[in-house]
Coordinates of C-alpha atoms in Angstrom, one line a residue:
X1 CA 143.2 73.2 120.5
X2 CA 142.1 70.4 122.9
X3 CA 145.1 70.9 125.2
X4 CA 144.1 74.7 125.4
X5 CA 140.0 74.1 126.0
X6 CA 141.2 71.2 128.8
X7 CA 143.4 73.7 130.7
X8 CA 140.1 76.2 130.7
X9 CA 138.0 72.8 132.3
X10 CA 136.6 71.7 129.0
X11 CA 136.3 67.9 128.4
X12 CA 137.5 67.1 124.6
X13 CA 137.8 64.0 123.2
X14 CA 140.1 64.0 120.0
X15 CA 139.8 62.0 116.9
X16 CA 142.1 61.7 113.5
X17 CA 142.2 59.2 111.6
X18 CA 145.8 59.6 110.9
X19 CA 147.2 60.5 114.3
X20 CA 144.7 59.7 116.9
X21 CA 142.2 56.9 116.0
X22 CA 139.3 57.0 118.8
X23 CA 135.9 55.9 118.8
X24 CA 133.3 58.6 119.0
X25 CA 130.6 57.2 121.0
X26 CA 129.1 60.9 122.5
X27 CA 126.9 63.4 121.2
X28 CA 128.4 66.3 120.9
X29 CA 127.1 70.5 120.6
X30 CA 130.5 71.2 119.1
X31 CA 133.1 69.7 117.0
X32 CA 136.2 71.4 116.2
X33 CA 138.2 70.0 113.2
X34 CA 141.4 71.4 113.1
X35 CA 143.5 70.6 110.2
X36 CA 141.8 66.8 110.1
X37 CA 139.7 66.8 107.1
X38 CA 143.2 66.5 104.9
X39 CA 143.9 63.1 106.7
X40 CA 140.3 61.4 105.8
X41 CA 141.2 58.4 103.5
X42 CA 137.5 57.7 102.9
X43 CA 136.2 61.2 103.4
X44 CA 132.4 60.4 103.0
X45 CA 132.6 57.7 105.8
X46 CA 134.7 60.1 108.2
X47 CA 132.3 63.0 107.5
X48 CA 129.5 60.9 108.4
X49 CA 131.0 59.9 111.2
X50 CA 131.4 63.6 112.5
X51 CA 127.6 64.2 111.5
X52 CA 126.3 61.7 113.3
X53 CA 128.2 62.6 116.6
X54 CA 127.0 66.3 116.0
X55 CA 123.5 66.8 118.2
X56 CA 120.9 69.0 116.0
X57 CA 121.9 72.2 115.8
X58 CA 125.2 71.9 116.6
X59 CA 128.2 73.3 115.3
X60 CA 130.8 72.0 113.1
X61 CA 134.5 74.2 113.0
X62 CA 136.2 73.1 110.0
X63 CA 139.7 74.5 109.4
X64 CA 141.7 73.1 106.3
X65 CA 143.4 75.2 103.6
X66 CA 141.2 74.7 100.4
X67 CA 142.5 74.8 97.1
X68 CA 141.6 77.4 94.5
X69 CA 143.4 76.7 91.0
X70 CA 143.7 73.4 89.5
X71 CA 146.8 74.9 87.3
X72 CA 148.7 75.3 90.6
X73 CA 147.5 72.3 92.7
X74 CA 150.5 70.5 91.8
X75 CA 152.8 73.0 93.4
X76 CA 150.2 73.7 96.7
X77 CA 151.8 73.0 99.8
X78 CA 149.3 71.5 101.2
X79 CA 149.8 68.5 98.6
X80 CA 153.6 68.0 99.8
X81 CA 152.4 66.9 103.4
X82 CA 152.0 63.1 103.4
X83 CA 149.4 62.8 105.8
X84 CA 147.5 65.1 103.5
X85 CA 145.1 62.7 101.4
X86 CA 142.3 64.5 100.5
X87 CA 141.6 68.1 99.4
X88 CA 138.7 70.6 99.5
X89 CA 137.4 73.7 97.6
X90 CA 134.4 76.1 98.0
X91 CA 132.1 74.0 96.2
X92 CA 132.9 70.7 98.0
X93 CA 131.9 72.4 101.5
X94 CA 128.8 73.8 99.5
X95 CA 127.8 69.9 98.4
X96 CA 128.8 68.9 102.0
X97 CA 126.4 71.4 103.4
X98 CA 123.7 70.1 101.2
X99 CA 124.6 66.5 101.0
X100 CA 124.6 66.4 105.2
X101 CA 122.3 69.2 106.4
X102 CA 124.5 72.1 107.5
X103 CA 124.0 75.9 106.8
X104 CA 127.6 77.4 106.3
X105 CA 127.1 80.3 109.1
X106 CA 130.5 81.7 108.7
X107 CA 133.6 81.4 105.8
X108 CA 136.6 83.4 106.2
X109 CA 137.4 82.4 102.4
X110 CA 140.4 80.5 103.3
X111 CA 140.6 78.0 105.8
X112 CA 138.0 78.4 108.7
X113 CA 134.3 77.3 108.2
X114 CA 131.3 77.1 111.0
X115 CA 128.5 74.9 109.7
X116 CA 125.4 74.4 111.7
X117 CA 123.6 71.2 111.6
X118 CA 120.0 71.8 110.7

């Protein structure tokens, strides 16, 4: 996504604890987390890092597949990717909204959420 946005003239900083370990030292209006949350070995610390960089009323876009059924969790394709160490459920994002002060403004029910920092 950052490559596409850069082509349009937008400056982007990349962060992924598995692939791109940059320090985030800027405040952002928008943070796009595309297939990154599942790389968080310490989810609370990594999410706090993101939240602390997001301005009030800022938008966090999260794209990650969510598990829905514990019985089929072991066979889920997402668990077979070695870079995937954290997994999320709808209830997880409800908790994160309350814990970190987000309003869920869009949820496609599968992979994409838009959260506004309140």
